[in-house]
PDB file of C-alpha atoms in Angstrom:
ATOM      1  CA  MET P   1      95.815 186.417  73.616  1.00 46.00           C
ATOM      2  CA  SER P   2      93.954 183.090  73.430  1.00 42.00           C
ATOM      3  CA  ASP P   3      91.391 182.018  76.019  1.00 44.00           C
ATOM      4  CA  PRO P   4      92.523 178.788  77.777  1.00 42.00           C
ATOM      5  CA  THR P   5      88.943 177.853  78.773  1.00 43.00           C
ATOM      6  CA  GLY P   6      87.850 177.477  75.157  1.00 43.00           C
ATOM      7  CA  SER P   7      84.993 179.944  75.499  1.00 41.00           C
ATOM      8  CA  ASN P   8      84.309 182.606  72.919  1.00 42.00           C
ATOM      9  CA  SER P   9      83.968 186.319  73.626  1.00 41.00           C
ATOM     10  CA  ALA P  10      80.240 185.957  74.386  1.00 41.00           C
ATOM     11  CA  GLY P  11      80.957 183.501  77.208  1.00 41.00           C
ATOM     12  CA  LYS P  12      79.699 180.467  75.296  1.00 39.00           C
ATOM     13  CA  SER P  13      81.711 177.373  74.632  1.00 39.00           C
ATOM     14  CA  PRO P  14      82.372 176.581  70.954  1.00 40.00           C
ATOM     15  CA  ALA P  15      80.208 173.460  71.218  1.00 42.00           C
ATOM     16  CA  SER P  16      77.129 175.531  72.099  1.00 40.00           C
ATOM     17  CA  ASN P  17      77.276 177.171  68.667  1.00 43.00           C
ATOM     18  CA  SER P  18      77.032 173.882  66.788  1.00 40.00           C
ATOM     19  CA  PRO P  19      73.665 173.042  65.174  1.00 43.00           C
ATOM     20  CA  ALA P  20      73.558 169.594  66.787  1.00 43.00           C
ATOM     21  CA  SER P  21      73.497 170.989  70.316  1.00 40.00           C
ATOM     22  CA  THR P  22      70.602 173.398  69.631  1.00 44.00           C
ATOM     23  CA  ARG P  23      68.397 170.797  67.949  1.00 45.00           C
ATOM     24  CA  THR P  24      66.001 168.657  69.996  1.00 48.00           C
ATOM     25  CA  ASP P  25      65.847 165.177  68.500  1.00 51.00           C
ATOM     26  CA  LYS P  26      63.997 163.664  71.452  1.00 65.00           C
ATOM     27  CA  GLY P  27      60.518 164.963  70.751  1.00 79.00           C
ATOM     28  CA  VAL P  28      58.146 167.716  69.808  1.00 87.00           C
ATOM     29  CA  ARG P  29      57.131 170.622  72.038  1.00 89.00           C
ATOM     30  CA  GLY P  30      54.092 172.812  71.628  1.00 91.00           C
ATOM     31  CA  PHE P  31      50.663 173.792  72.828  1.00 92.00           C
ATOM     32  CA  GLU P  32      47.460 171.904  72.240  1.00 94.00           C
ATOM     33  CA  LEU P  33      43.845 172.198  73.300  1.00 96.00           C
ATOM     34  CA  ASP P  34      43.057 169.864  76.213  1.00 96.00           C
ATOM     35  CA  ILE P  35      39.360 169.268  76.958  1.00 98.00           C
ATOM     36  CA  HIS P  36      37.850 167.070  79.684  1.00 97.00           C
ATOM     37  CA  VAL P  37      34.118 166.375  79.558  1.00 97.00           C
ATOM     38  CA  ALA P  38      32.335 164.719  82.501  1.00 97.00           C
ATOM     39  CA  PHE P  39      28.870 163.416  81.665  1.00 97.00           C
ATOM     40  CA  THR P  40      25.892 163.809  84.009  1.00 96.00           C
ATOM     41  CA  GLN P  41      25.626 160.015  83.991  1.00 95.00           C
ATOM     42  CA  PRO P  42      27.727 157.305  82.333  1.00 94.00           C
ATOM     43  CA  LEU P  43      26.805 156.995  78.671  1.00 95.00           C
ATOM     44  CA  PRO P  44      27.069 154.019  76.332  1.00 95.00           C
ATOM     45  CA  VAL P  45      30.133 154.339  74.093  1.00 93.00           C
ATOM     46  CA  THR P  46      28.132 155.099  70.929  1.00 95.00           C
ATOM     47  CA  GLN P  47      26.028 157.734  72.687  1.00 95.00           C
ATOM     48  CA  ALA P  48      29.148 159.362  74.209  1.00 95.00           C
ATOM     49  CA  ARG P  49      30.858 159.529  70.809  1.00 95.00           C
ATOM     50  CA  THR P  50      27.704 161.003  69.250  1.00 95.00           C
ATOM     51  CA  ALA P  51      27.507 163.686  71.975  1.00 95.00           C
ATOM     52  CA  LEU P  52      31.161 164.599  71.383  1.00 96.00           C
ATOM     53  CA  LEU P  53      30.610 165.142  67.643  1.00 93.00           C
ATOM     54  CA  THR P  54      29.778 168.766  68.530  1.00 92.00           C
ATOM     55  CA  LEU P  55      33.540 169.143  69.117  1.00 93.00           C
ATOM     56  CA  ASP P  56      34.782 168.090  65.688  1.00 89.00           C
ATOM     57  CA  GLY P  57      38.423 167.490  64.736  1.00 91.00           C
ATOM     58  CA  PHE P  58      39.860 166.309  68.047  1.00 95.00           C
ATOM     59  CA  THR P  59      41.419 163.057  69.220  1.00 94.00           C
ATOM     60  CA  VAL P  60      38.911 161.449  71.602  1.00 95.00           C
ATOM     61  CA  ASP P  61      39.842 159.224  74.556  1.00 95.00           C
ATOM     62  CA  LEU P  62      36.863 157.758  76.391  1.00 95.00           C
ATOM     63  CA  TYR P  63      37.508 157.084  80.054  1.00 93.00           C
ATOM     64  CA  ARG P  64      36.201 153.757  81.250  1.00 85.00           C
ATOM     65  CA  PRO P  65      35.579 152.726  84.845  1.00 74.00           C
ATOM     66  CA  HIS P  66      38.393 150.975  86.698  1.00 64.00           C
ATOM     67  CA  PRO P  67      38.145 147.127  86.463  1.00 66.00           C
ATOM     68  CA  ALA P  68      37.461 146.923  90.218  1.00 59.00           C
ATOM     69  CA  ALA P  69      34.477 149.234  89.758  1.00 57.00           C
ATOM     70  CA  LEU P  70      33.240 147.056  86.894  1.00 55.00           C
ATOM     71  CA  ASN P  71      33.228 144.033  89.199  1.00 56.00           C
ATOM     72  CA  ALA P  72      31.077 145.986  91.658  1.00 52.00           C
ATOM     73  CA  LEU P  73      28.591 146.725  88.868  1.00 52.00           C
ATOM     74  CA  GLU P  74      27.683 143.042  88.462  1.00 51.00           C
ATOM     75  CA  SER P  75      23.961 143.704  88.196  1.00 47.00           C
ATOM     76  CA  GLY P  76      23.435 147.465  88.076  1.00 55.00           C
ATOM     77  CA  GLY P  77      25.404 148.886  85.156  1.00 56.00           C
ATOM     78  CA  ALA P  78      26.801 148.153  81.771  1.00 61.00           C
ATOM     79  CA  ALA P  79      30.490 147.623  81.117  1.00 65.00           C
ATOM     80  CA  ASP P  80      30.370 149.635  77.877  1.00 85.00           C
ATOM     81  CA  GLU P  81      29.412 152.924  79.588  1.00 92.00           C
ATOM     82  CA  VAL P  82      31.838 155.822  79.974  1.00 94.00           C
ATOM     83  CA  PRO P  83      31.632 158.538  82.658  1.00 95.00           C
ATOM     84  CA  SER P  84      33.894 161.067  80.913  1.00 96.00           C
ATOM     85  CA  ALA P  85      36.142 161.773  77.943  1.00 97.00           C
ATOM     86  CA  ARG P  86      39.252 163.693  76.996  1.00 97.00           C
ATOM     87  CA  LEU P  87      39.701 165.482  73.691  1.00 97.00           C
ATOM     88  CA  THR P  88      42.995 166.899  72.431  1.00 94.00           C
ATOM     89  CA  GLY P  89      44.117 168.683  69.309  1.00 94.00           C
ATOM     90  CA  PRO P  90      44.838 172.047  67.764  1.00 94.00           C
ATOM     91  CA  LEU P  91      42.574 175.063  68.287  1.00 94.00           C
ATOM     92  CA  ARG P  92      41.063 175.819  64.881  1.00 93.00           C
ATOM     93  CA  ASP P  93      37.885 177.904  65.221  1.00 95.00           C
ATOM     94  CA  PRO P  94      37.294 179.358  68.717  1.00 96.00           C
ATOM     95  CA  ASP P  95      33.700 180.426  67.962  1.00 95.00           C
ATOM     96  CA  ALA P  96      32.705 176.993  66.629  1.00 95.00           C
ATOM     97  CA  LEU P  97      34.342 175.406  69.662  1.00 96.00           C
ATOM     98  CA  ARG P  98      32.414 177.688  72.042  1.00 96.00           C
ATOM     99  CA  ALA P  99      29.163 176.726  70.246  1.00 96.00           C
ATOM    100  CA  GLY P 100      30.011 173.034  70.667  1.00 96.00           C
ATOM    101  CA  LEU P 101      30.794 173.546  74.352  1.00 97.00           C
ATOM    102  CA  SER P 102      27.457 175.320  74.848  1.00 96.00           C
ATOM    103  CA  ALA P 103      25.647 172.407  73.215  1.00 96.00           C
ATOM    104  CA  LEU P 104      27.438 169.885  75.434  1.00 96.00           C
ATOM    105  CA  LEU P 105      26.797 171.881  78.602  1.00 97.00           C
ATOM    106  CA  GLY P 106      23.140 172.237  77.636  1.00 95.00           C
ATOM    107  CA  GLY P 107      22.893 168.481  77.191  1.00 95.00           C
ATOM    108  CA  PRO P 108      24.851 165.499  78.512  1.00 96.00           C
ATOM    109  CA  ALA P 109      27.839 167.287  80.132  1.00 97.00           C
ATOM    110  CA  ARG P 110      27.971 167.875  83.894  1.00 97.00           C
ATOM    111  CA  TYR P 111      31.089 170.028  83.546  1.00 97.00           C
ATOM    112  CA  VAL P 112      33.884 170.772  81.071  1.00 98.00           C
ATOM    113  CA  GLU P 113      37.534 171.638  81.708  1.00 98.00           C
ATOM    114  CA  ILE P 114      39.229 173.304  78.740  1.00 98.00           C
ATOM    115  CA  GLY P 115      42.495 175.057  78.045  1.00 97.00           C
ATOM    116  CA  VAL P 116      45.507 175.410  75.781  1.00 97.00           C
ATOM    117  CA  ARG P 117      48.216 173.359  77.464  1.00 94.00           C
ATOM    118  CA  GLY P 118      51.932 172.964  76.869  1.00 93.00           C
ATOM    119  CA  PHE P 119      53.276 169.502  76.100  1.00 90.00           C
ATOM    120  CA  LEU P 120      56.411 167.562  75.261  1.00 90.00           C
ATOM    121  CA  ARG P 121      55.879 164.494  73.063  1.00 85.00           C
ATOM    122  CA  SER P 122      58.676 161.920  73.064  1.00 87.00           C
ATOM    123  CA  ALA P 123      59.981 160.251  69.919  1.00 84.00           C
ATOM    124  CA  ALA P 124      58.081 157.139  71.045  1.00 84.00           C
ATOM    125  CA  GLY P 125      54.817 159.120  71.069  1.00 78.00           C
ATOM    126  CA  GLN P 126      54.308 159.469  74.829  1.00 85.00           C
ATOM    127  CA  THR P 127      53.047 162.919  75.848  1.00 85.00           C
ATOM    128  CA  GLU P 128      54.098 164.780  78.984  1.00 90.00           C
ATOM    129  CA  TRP P 129      51.730 167.639  79.820  1.00 89.00           C
ATOM    130  CA  MET P 130      52.866 170.840  81.522  1.00 93.00           C
ATOM    131  CA  PRO P 131      51.019 171.856  84.696  1.00 94.00           C
ATOM    132  CA  TRP P 132      48.389 174.557  84.420  1.00 95.00           C
ATOM    133  CA  LYS P 133      49.571 178.083  85.313  1.00 96.00           C
ATOM    134  CA  ARG P 134      46.133 179.244  86.445  1.00 96.00           C
ATOM    135  CA  ASN P 135      42.577 177.969  86.836  1.00 97.00           C
ATOM    136  CA  ALA P 136      39.438 179.973  86.115  1.00 97.00           C
ATOM    137  CA  VAL P 137      36.060 178.627  87.252  1.00 97.00           C
ATOM    138  CA  LEU P 138      33.085 179.945  85.301  1.00 97.00           C
ATOM    139  CA  PRO P 139      29.345 179.272  85.331  1.00 97.00           C
ATOM    140  CA  ARG P 140      28.351 176.863  82.575  1.00 94.00           C
ATOM    141  CA  ALA P 141      26.495 179.622  80.705  1.00 94.00           C
ATOM    142  CA  ASP P 142      29.661 181.781  80.401  1.00 96.00           C
ATOM    143  CA  VAL P 143      31.301 179.870  77.541  1.00 97.00           C
ATOM    144  CA  ALA P 144      31.927 183.198  75.763  1.00 96.00           C
ATOM    145  CA  ARG P 145      34.428 184.143  78.503  1.00 97.00           C
ATOM    146  CA  VAL P 146      36.774 181.243  77.630  1.00 97.00           C
ATOM    147  CA  THR P 147      39.800 183.002  76.108  1.00 95.00           C
ATOM    148  CA  PHE P 148      42.122 180.101  75.186  1.00 95.00           C
ATOM    149  CA  GLU P 149      45.176 181.609  76.898  1.00 95.00           C
ATOM    150  CA  GLU P 150      48.193 179.307  77.013  1.00 95.00           C
ATOM    151  CA  GLY P 151      48.436 177.560  80.385  1.00 96.00           C
ATOM    152  CA  VAL P 152      45.005 178.646  81.693  1.00 97.00           C
ATOM    153  CA  ARG P 153      42.393 175.972  82.450  1.00 98.00           C
ATOM    154  CA  PHE P 154      38.767 177.070  82.356  1.00 98.00           C
ATOM    155  CA  VAL P 155      36.303 174.972  84.340  1.00 98.00           C
ATOM    156  CA  LEU P 156      32.704 175.389  83.195  1.00 98.00           C
ATOM    157  CA  GLU P 157      30.298 173.973  85.768  1.00 94.00           C
TER     158      GLU P 157
END
């Protein structure tokens, strides 16, 4: 006897078995290392980039002060200084990364937030980040305890 609903014996509609419906053409999903570094004081752009060389192989976004804050700095600060940075990319060598984090935390970094985070990147290149599942706050000297679990953000301060 035929099924009038059009579903197969597994309860799926015939369309759900087609390759086009299982493919995601809209973007790329995955996990990527997400690192935020806050400096003890705003650094000139060149000095910030030099400090971040200890974390090699990542895309670097330097955060600049809001334009309203720049207007308030009229005499006291420089417009080319950055208070923090974000680095993203694949996790390659965990031990080398831990060594770089230790160097940053022993130098210009006030604190570092690091974790392997889920993302969805659209076809246009815009990235939507998944929320963190759990946070773990560690003393800055405990870099060795960072485990790079998916969805866990480690805050080293």
